Amino acid sequence: MGNEKTEEKTVIGLKFDSQGLIPAIIQDDETGDVLTLFWMNDEAVRKTNETGRVWRYSRQHAQLMQKGDTSGHYLNVRRVLYDCDEDALVVRVQAVGPACHTGERTCFYRELG
Amino acid sequence: MGNEKTEEKTVIGLKFDSQGLIPAIIQDDETGDVLTLFWMNDEAVRKTNETGRVWRYSRQHAQLMQKGDTSGHYLNVRRVLYDCDEDALVVRVQAVGPACHTGERTCFYRELG
């Protein structure tokens, strides 16, 4: 990534949408591959920071979940970046096993024809 | 990226949210860096495919825009990937100039403290 600046930034400073969520792009820190796109609420961001593992808010299950709790495929956090508008995150991770529930390494395994 | 499968997929098959939008992760095809997160409506996806340059739906301006029309910093499309749920895109691009309106190469230039 190179030229990012590290600034003091509280989780509170992030902008969440009308549903209280922020998109979090999960990226493999070694390969650079985008693994998946999660949604986080304030608590998911906090828990991701505190535990060093990725937590997300599942819109389908309407609950906070630690990625890997069911599958064992945890995502260990290396760095969390936020964008110029403070309404999106990139979480660079070390992935334990496939990130996708289909068993694929990344959720983005298909190309638009 | 490696093991993605190419499948026939119409733009229509993608799932847009209640506002008719789908998140599109814009990624530098050479470095792997995530440059920005855009929102696309159906027309933006179509125009991105047809023109080979990234179009987005600006929620702030409530209109379809070609990235670079103002700045000259176009994003040339290399590949478009879609995820397992068909509700998110990764657009791998060759970037002409900085992708961020701040002049930074990527919008994700700050790290969460």
PDB file of C-alpha atoms in Angstrom:
ATOM      1  CA  MET A   1       0.000   0.000   0.000  1.00  0.00           C
ATOM      2  CA  GLY A   2       2.854   2.368   0.688  1.00  0.00           C
ATOM      3  CA  ASN A   3       1.935   5.942   1.420  1.00  0.00           C
ATOM      4  CA  GLU A   4      -0.923   5.742   3.897  1.00  0.00           C
ATOM      5  CA  LYS A   5      -0.701   8.097   6.819  1.00  0.00           C
ATOM      6  CA  THR A   6      -1.518   6.876  10.292  1.00  0.00           C
ATOM      7  CA  GLU A   7      -3.845   9.271  12.086  1.00  0.00           C
ATOM      8  CA  GLU A   8      -5.649   9.138  15.379  1.00  0.00           C
ATOM      9  CA  LYS A   9      -9.178   8.167  14.555  1.00  0.00           C
ATOM     10  CA  THR A  10     -11.870   6.874  16.818  1.00  0.00           C
ATOM     11  CA  VAL A  11     -14.394   4.366  15.593  1.00  0.00           C
ATOM     12  CA  ILE A  12     -17.019   6.950  16.451  1.00  0.00           C
ATOM     13  CA  GLY A  13     -15.604   9.252  13.736  1.00  0.00           C
ATOM     14  CA  LEU A  14     -16.633   6.826  11.016  1.00  0.00           C
ATOM     15  CA  LYS A  15     -19.835   7.482   9.097  1.00  0.00           C
ATOM     16  CA  PHE A  16     -22.390   4.711   9.232  1.00  0.00           C
ATOM     17  CA  ASP A  17     -25.342   4.567   6.851  1.00  0.00           C
ATOM     18  CA  SER A  18     -29.018   4.926   7.738  1.00  0.00           C
ATOM     19  CA  GLN A  19     -29.024   1.308   8.910  1.00  0.00           C
ATOM     20  CA  GLY A  20     -25.988   1.918  11.118  1.00  0.00           C
ATOM     21  CA  LEU A  21     -23.647  -0.003   8.826  1.00  0.00           C
ATOM     22  CA  ILE A  22     -20.377   0.656   7.011  1.00  0.00           C
ATOM     23  CA  PRO A  23     -19.008  -1.496   4.154  1.00  0.00           C
ATOM     24  CA  ALA A  24     -15.753  -3.288   4.969  1.00  0.00           C
ATOM     25  CA  ILE A  25     -13.677  -4.605   2.088  1.00  0.00           C
ATOM     26  CA  ILE A  26     -11.782  -7.671   3.322  1.00  0.00           C
ATOM     27  CA  GLN A  27      -8.452  -8.009   1.534  1.00  0.00           C
ATOM     28  CA  ASP A  28      -5.776 -10.699   1.785  1.00  0.00           C
ATOM     29  CA  ASP A  29      -2.738  -8.866   3.146  1.00  0.00           C
ATOM     30  CA  GLU A  30      -0.261 -11.146   1.382  1.00  0.00           C
ATOM     31  CA  THR A  31      -1.780 -11.606  -2.074  1.00  0.00           C
ATOM     32  CA  GLY A  32      -3.800  -8.389  -2.257  1.00  0.00           C
ATOM     33  CA  ASP A  33      -6.859 -10.350  -3.404  1.00  0.00           C
ATOM     34  CA  VAL A  34     -10.221  -9.001  -2.312  1.00  0.00           C
ATOM     35  CA  LEU A  35     -11.779 -11.841  -0.339  1.00  0.00           C
ATOM     36  CA  THR A  36     -15.240 -10.544   0.483  1.00  0.00           C
ATOM     37  CA  LEU A  37     -17.322  -7.476   1.309  1.00  0.00           C
ATOM     38  CA  PHE A  38     -18.783  -7.374   4.800  1.00  0.00           C
ATOM     39  CA  TRP A  39     -21.020  -4.910   6.567  1.00  0.00           C
ATOM     40  CA  MET A  40     -20.048  -3.735  10.025  1.00  0.00           C
ATOM     41  CA  ASN A  41     -21.971  -1.834  12.641  1.00  0.00           C
ATOM     42  CA  ASP A  42     -20.185   0.212  15.289  1.00  0.00           C
ATOM     43  CA  GLU A  43     -19.854  -2.817  17.561  1.00  0.00           C
ATOM     44  CA  ALA A  44     -18.417  -4.983  14.768  1.00  0.00           C
ATOM     45  CA  VAL A  45     -15.741  -2.362  14.089  1.00  0.00           C
ATOM     46  CA  ARG A  46     -14.913  -2.181  17.794  1.00  0.00           C
ATOM     47  CA  LYS A  47     -14.747  -5.945  18.218  1.00  0.00           C
ATOM     48  CA  THR A  48     -12.650  -6.300  15.072  1.00  0.00           C
ATOM     49  CA  ASN A  49     -10.204  -3.778  16.526  1.00  0.00           C
ATOM     50  CA  GLU A  50     -10.219  -5.272  20.019  1.00  0.00           C
ATOM     51  CA  THR A  51      -9.975  -8.961  19.147  1.00  0.00           C
ATOM     52  CA  GLY A  52      -7.780  -8.760  16.060  1.00  0.00           C
ATOM     53  CA  ARG A  53     -10.269 -10.908  14.197  1.00  0.00           C
ATOM     54  CA  VAL A  54     -12.959  -9.825  11.751  1.00  0.00           C
ATOM     55  CA  TRP A  55     -16.489  -9.390  13.083  1.00  0.00           C
ATOM     56  CA  ARG A  56     -19.394  -8.455  10.848  1.00  0.00           C
ATOM     57  CA  TYR A  57     -23.032  -7.591  11.051  1.00  0.00           C
ATOM     58  CA  SER A  58     -25.000 -10.188   9.125  1.00  0.00           C
ATOM     59  CA  ARG A  59     -27.978  -8.495   7.489  1.00  0.00           C
ATOM     60  CA  GLN A  60     -29.408 -11.930   6.694  1.00  0.00           C
ATOM     61  CA  HIS A  61     -29.253 -13.124  10.306  1.00  0.00           C
ATOM     62  CA  ALA A  62     -29.667  -9.609  11.751  1.00  0.00           C
ATOM     63  CA  GLN A  63     -26.883 -10.219  14.232  1.00  0.00           C
ATOM     64  CA  LEU A  64     -23.244  -9.614  15.021  1.00  0.00           C
ATOM     65  CA  MET A  65     -21.038 -12.559  14.084  1.00  0.00           C
ATOM     66  CA  GLN A  66     -17.355 -13.361  14.274  1.00  0.00           C
ATOM     67  CA  LYS A  67     -16.257 -14.643  10.880  1.00  0.00           C
ATOM     68  CA  GLY A  68     -15.083 -18.210  11.409  1.00  0.00           C
ATOM     69  CA  ASP A  69     -17.177 -18.979  14.488  1.00  0.00           C
ATOM     70  CA  THR A  70     -19.073 -21.607  12.513  1.00  0.00           C
ATOM     71  CA  SER A  71     -16.518 -22.619   9.877  1.00  0.00           C
ATOM     72  CA  GLY A  72     -13.269 -22.138  11.766  1.00  0.00           C
ATOM     73  CA  HIS A  73     -12.165 -19.926   8.878  1.00  0.00           C
ATOM     74  CA  TYR A  74     -11.153 -16.899  10.904  1.00  0.00           C
ATOM     75  CA  LEU A  75      -9.749 -13.706   9.437  1.00  0.00           C
ATOM     76  CA  ASN A  76      -6.844 -12.305  11.444  1.00  0.00           C
ATOM     77  CA  VAL A  77      -6.549  -8.535  11.152  1.00  0.00           C
ATOM     78  CA  ARG A  78      -3.305  -6.990   9.964  1.00  0.00           C
ATOM     79  CA  ARG A  79      -4.398  -3.387   9.298  1.00  0.00           C
ATOM     80  CA  VAL A  80      -7.625  -1.401   9.059  1.00  0.00           C
ATOM     81  CA  LEU A  81      -7.746   1.501   6.602  1.00  0.00           C
ATOM     82  CA  TYR A  82     -10.544   4.015   6.106  1.00  0.00           C
ATOM     83  CA  ASP A  83     -11.331   6.161   3.117  1.00  0.00           C
ATOM     84  CA  CYS A  84     -11.375   9.895   2.416  1.00  0.00           C
ATOM     85  CA  ASP A  85     -15.120  10.114   3.127  1.00  0.00           C
ATOM     86  CA  GLU A  86     -14.786   7.997   6.278  1.00  0.00           C
ATOM     87  CA  ASP A  87     -17.655   5.801   5.121  1.00  0.00           C
ATOM     88  CA  ALA A  88     -15.815   2.673   3.961  1.00  0.00           C
ATOM     89  CA  LEU A  89     -13.114   0.376   5.368  1.00  0.00           C
ATOM     90  CA  VAL A  90     -10.413  -1.877   3.980  1.00  0.00           C
ATOM     91  CA  VAL A  91      -9.451  -4.618   6.416  1.00  0.00           C
ATOM     92  CA  ARG A  92      -6.214  -6.341   5.454  1.00  0.00           C
ATOM     93  CA  VAL A  93      -6.166  -9.844   6.862  1.00  0.00           C
ATOM     94  CA  GLN A  94      -4.422 -13.162   7.090  1.00  0.00           C
ATOM     95  CA  ALA A  95      -7.082 -15.696   6.163  1.00  0.00           C
ATOM     96  CA  VAL A  96      -7.429 -19.060   7.896  1.00  0.00           C
ATOM     97  CA  GLY A  97      -8.896 -21.216   5.138  1.00  0.00           C
ATOM     98  CA  PRO A  98     -11.305 -20.100   2.423  1.00  0.00           C
ATOM     99  CA  ALA A  99     -13.090 -16.800   3.033  1.00  0.00           C
ATOM    100  CA  CYS A 100     -16.182 -17.726   1.012  1.00  0.00           C
ATOM    101  CA  HIS A 101     -18.982 -19.910   2.377  1.00  0.00           C
ATOM    102  CA  THR A 102     -18.890 -21.831  -0.932  1.00  0.00           C
ATOM    103  CA  GLY A 103     -15.394 -23.068  -0.092  1.00  0.00           C
ATOM    104  CA  GLU A 104     -13.744 -20.767  -2.615  1.00  0.00           C
ATOM    105  CA  ARG A 105     -10.762 -18.803  -1.400  1.00  0.00           C
ATOM    106  CA  THR A 106     -12.477 -15.520  -2.303  1.00  0.00           C
ATOM    107  CA  CYS A 107     -16.142 -14.653  -2.832  1.00  0.00           C
ATOM    108  CA  PHE A 108     -15.155 -12.946  -6.107  1.00  0.00           C
ATOM    109  CA  TYR A 109     -14.392 -16.110  -8.062  1.00  0.00           C
ATOM    110  CA  ARG A 110     -16.516 -15.376 -11.124  1.00  0.00           C
ATOM    111  CA  GLU A 111     -15.970 -12.911 -13.933  1.00  0.00           C
ATOM    112  CA  LEU A 112     -18.735 -10.896 -15.525  1.00  0.00           C
ATOM    113  CA  GLY A 113     -19.205 -12.204 -19.076  1.00  0.00           C
TER     114      GLY A 113
ATOM    115  CA  MET B   1      -6.391 -13.700  -8.671  1.00  0.00           C
ATOM    116  CA  GLY B   2      -5.893 -17.105 -10.191  1.00  0.00           C
ATOM    117  CA  ASN B   3      -8.802 -19.473  -9.917  1.00  0.00           C
ATOM    118  CA  GLU B   4     -11.865 -17.427 -10.869  1.00  0.00           C
ATOM    119  CA  LYS B   5     -14.221 -19.125 -13.272  1.00  0.00           C
ATOM    120  CA  THR B   6     -15.655 -17.203 -16.186  1.00  0.00           C
ATOM    121  CA  GLU B   7     -19.401 -17.722 -16.490  1.00  0.00           C
ATOM    122  CA  GLU B   8     -22.058 -16.233 -18.670  1.00  0.00           C
ATOM    123  CA  LYS B   9     -23.733 -13.609 -16.573  1.00  0.00           C
ATOM    124  CA  THR B  10     -25.973 -10.787 -17.601  1.00  0.00           C
ATOM    125  CA  VAL B  11     -25.925  -7.502 -15.744  1.00  0.00           C
ATOM    126  CA  ILE B  12     -29.595  -8.139 -15.026  1.00  0.00           C
ATOM    127  CA  GLY B  13     -28.625 -11.154 -12.888  1.00  0.00           C
ATOM    128  CA  LEU B  14     -26.889  -8.926 -10.347  1.00  0.00           C
ATOM    129  CA  LYS B  15     -28.732  -7.998  -7.181  1.00  0.00           C
ATOM    130  CA  PHE B  16     -29.140  -4.291  -6.593  1.00  0.00           C
ATOM    131  CA  ASP B  17     -30.183  -2.901  -3.203  1.00  0.00           C
ATOM    132  CA  SER B  18     -33.424  -1.086  -2.380  1.00  0.00           C
ATOM    133  CA  GLN B  19     -31.966   2.075  -3.920  1.00  0.00           C
ATOM    134  CA  GLY B  20     -31.047   0.220  -7.103  1.00  0.00           C
ATOM    135  CA  LEU B  21     -27.341   0.243  -6.318  1.00  0.00           C
ATOM    136  CA  ILE B  22     -24.540  -2.315  -6.010  1.00  0.00           C
ATOM    137  CA  PRO B  23     -21.173  -1.649  -4.331  1.00  0.00           C
ATOM    138  CA  ALA B  24     -18.189  -1.806  -6.699  1.00  0.00           C
ATOM    139  CA  ILE B  25     -14.732  -2.225  -5.199  1.00  0.00           C
ATOM    140  CA  ILE B  26     -12.249  -0.546  -7.508  1.00  0.00           C
ATOM    141  CA  GLN B  27      -8.882  -2.300  -7.393  1.00  0.00           C
ATOM    142  CA  ASP B  28      -5.611  -1.482  -9.131  1.00  0.00           C
ATOM    143  CA  ASP B  29      -4.979  -4.454 -11.413  1.00  0.00           C
ATOM    144  CA  GLU B  30      -1.209  -4.134 -11.202  1.00  0.00           C
ATOM    145  CA  THR B  31      -0.558  -3.393  -7.532  1.00  0.00           C
ATOM    146  CA  GLY B  32      -3.683  -5.006  -6.070  1.00  0.00           C
ATOM    147  CA  ASP B  33      -4.358  -1.889  -3.995  1.00  0.00           C
ATOM    148  CA  VAL B  34      -7.974  -1.037  -3.339  1.00  0.00           C
ATOM    149  CA  LEU B  35      -8.424   2.429  -4.817  1.00  0.00           C
ATOM    150  CA  THR B  36     -11.972   3.342  -3.891  1.00  0.00           C
ATOM    151  CA  LEU B  37     -15.483   2.030  -3.318  1.00  0.00           C
ATOM    152  CA  PHE B  38     -18.102   3.209  -5.791  1.00  0.00           C
ATOM    153  CA  TRP B  39     -21.821   2.594  -6.074  1.00  0.00           C
ATOM    154  CA  MET B  40     -23.233   1.568  -9.430  1.00  0.00           C
ATOM    155  CA  ASN B  41     -26.783   1.365 -10.689  1.00  0.00           C
ATOM    156  CA  ASP B  42     -27.713  -0.939 -13.540  1.00  0.00           C
ATOM    157  CA  GLU B  43     -26.814   1.696 -16.125  1.00  0.00           C
ATOM    158  CA  ALA B  44     -23.424   2.348 -14.532  1.00  0.00           C
ATOM    159  CA  VAL B  45     -22.599  -1.364 -14.726  1.00  0.00           C
ATOM    160  CA  ARG B  46     -23.681  -1.466 -18.360  1.00  0.00           C
ATOM    161  CA  LYS B  47     -21.720   1.627 -19.332  1.00  0.00           C
ATOM    162  CA  THR B  48     -18.656   0.363 -17.474  1.00  0.00           C
ATOM    163  CA  ASN B  49     -18.862  -2.859 -19.479  1.00  0.00           C
ATOM    164  CA  GLU B  50     -19.566  -1.138 -22.783  1.00  0.00           C
ATOM    165  CA  THR B  51     -17.022   1.680 -22.608  1.00  0.00           C
ATOM    166  CA  GLY B  52     -14.218  -0.090 -20.768  1.00  0.00           C
ATOM    167  CA  ARG B  53     -14.071   2.798 -18.332  1.00  0.00           C
ATOM    168  CA  VAL B  54     -15.555   3.023 -14.836  1.00  0.00           C
ATOM    169  CA  TRP B  55     -18.918   4.747 -14.454  1.00  0.00           C
ATOM    170  CA  ARG B  56     -20.575   5.229 -11.097  1.00  0.00           C
ATOM    171  CA  TYR B  57     -23.749   6.504  -9.595  1.00  0.00           C
ATOM    172  CA  SER B  58     -22.940   9.475  -7.387  1.00  0.00           C
ATOM    173  CA  ARG B  59     -25.300   9.456  -4.433  1.00  0.00           C
ATOM    174  CA  GLN B  60     -24.160  12.973  -3.552  1.00  0.00           C
ATOM    175  CA  HIS B  61     -24.938  14.361  -7.018  1.00  0.00           C
ATOM    176  CA  ALA B  62     -27.755  11.871  -7.654  1.00  0.00           C
ATOM    177  CA  GLN B  63     -26.490  11.195 -11.147  1.00  0.00           C
ATOM    178  CA  LEU B  64     -24.513   8.837 -13.329  1.00  0.00           C
ATOM    179  CA  MET B  65     -20.931   9.980 -13.833  1.00  0.00           C
ATOM    180  CA  GLN B  66     -17.910   8.677 -15.695  1.00  0.00           C
ATOM    181  CA  LYS B  67     -14.982   8.693 -13.305  1.00  0.00           C
ATOM    182  CA  GLY B  68     -12.425  11.092 -14.764  1.00  0.00           C
ATOM    183  CA  ASP B  69     -14.842  13.276 -16.722  1.00  0.00           C
ATOM    184  CA  THR B  70     -13.934  16.218 -14.495  1.00  0.00           C
ATOM    185  CA  SER B  71     -10.421  15.313 -13.375  1.00  0.00           C
ATOM    186  CA  GLY B  72      -9.125  13.408 -16.380  1.00  0.00           C
ATOM    187  CA  HIS B  73      -8.294  10.595 -13.983  1.00  0.00           C
ATOM    188  CA  TYR B  74     -10.059   7.811 -15.819  1.00  0.00           C
ATOM    189  CA  LEU B  75     -10.137   4.212 -14.674  1.00  0.00           C
ATOM    190  CA  ASN B  76      -9.646   1.736 -17.517  1.00  0.00           C
ATOM    191  CA  VAL B  77     -11.354  -1.586 -16.875  1.00  0.00           C
ATOM    192  CA  ARG B  78      -9.334  -4.799 -16.994  1.00  0.00           C
ATOM    193  CA  ARG B  79     -11.777  -7.279 -15.449  1.00  0.00           C
ATOM    194  CA  VAL B  80     -15.079  -7.217 -13.584  1.00  0.00           C
ATOM    195  CA  LEU B  81     -15.676  -9.898 -10.947  1.00  0.00           C
ATOM    196  CA  TYR B  82     -18.843 -10.543  -8.967  1.00  0.00           C
ATOM    197  CA  ASP B  83     -19.298 -12.301  -5.675  1.00  0.00           C
ATOM    198  CA  CYS B  84     -21.053 -15.469  -4.536  1.00  0.00           C
ATOM    199  CA  ASP B  85     -24.177 -13.534  -3.533  1.00  0.00           C
ATOM    200  CA  GLU B  86     -24.148 -11.521  -6.771  1.00  0.00           C
ATOM    201  CA  ASP B  87     -24.543  -8.313  -4.804  1.00  0.00           C
ATOM    202  CA  ALA B  88     -21.027  -6.861  -4.966  1.00  0.00           C
ATOM    203  CA  LEU B  89     -18.436  -6.227  -7.680  1.00  0.00           C
ATOM    204  CA  VAL B  90     -14.664  -5.996  -7.904  1.00  0.00           C
ATOM    205  CA  VAL B  91     -13.525  -3.913 -10.870  1.00  0.00           C
ATOM    206  CA  ARG B  92      -9.848  -4.366 -11.638  1.00  0.00           C
ATOM    207  CA  VAL B  93      -8.522  -1.286 -13.379  1.00  0.00           C
ATOM    208  CA  GLN B  94      -5.572   0.556 -14.794  1.00  0.00           C
ATOM    209  CA  ALA B  95      -5.733   3.976 -13.155  1.00  0.00           C
ATOM    210  CA  VAL B  96      -4.905   7.185 -15.020  1.00  0.00           C
ATOM    211  CA  GLY B  97      -3.609   9.392 -12.214  1.00  0.00           C
ATOM    212  CA  PRO B  98      -4.797   9.395  -8.611  1.00  0.00           C
ATOM    213  CA  ALA B  99      -8.133   7.715  -7.941  1.00  0.00           C
ATOM    214  CA  CYS B 100      -8.992   9.885  -4.928  1.00  0.00           C
ATOM    215  CA  HIS B 101     -10.421  13.388  -5.241  1.00  0.00           C
ATOM    216  CA  THR B 102      -7.902  14.484  -2.583  1.00  0.00           C
ATOM    217  CA  GLY B 103      -5.063  13.743  -5.008  1.00  0.00           C
ATOM    218  CA  GLU B 104      -4.036  10.604  -3.146  1.00  0.00           C
ATOM    219  CA  ARG B 105      -3.469   7.500  -5.247  1.00  0.00           C
ATOM    220  CA  THR B 106      -6.097   5.600  -3.259  1.00  0.00           C
ATOM    221  CA  CYS B 107      -8.980   6.783  -1.084  1.00  0.00           C
ATOM    222  CA  PHE B 108      -7.790   4.397   1.629  1.00  0.00           C
ATOM    223  CA  TYR B 109      -4.690   6.361   2.620  1.00  0.00           C
ATOM    224  CA  ARG B 110      -5.315   6.481   6.372  1.00  0.00           C
ATOM    225  CA  GLU B 111      -5.040   3.755   8.967  1.00  0.00           C
ATOM    226  CA  LEU B 112      -7.457   3.352  11.861  1.00  0.00           C
ATOM    227  CA  GLY B 113      -5.539   4.219  15.035  1.00  0.00           C
TER     228      GLY B 113
END
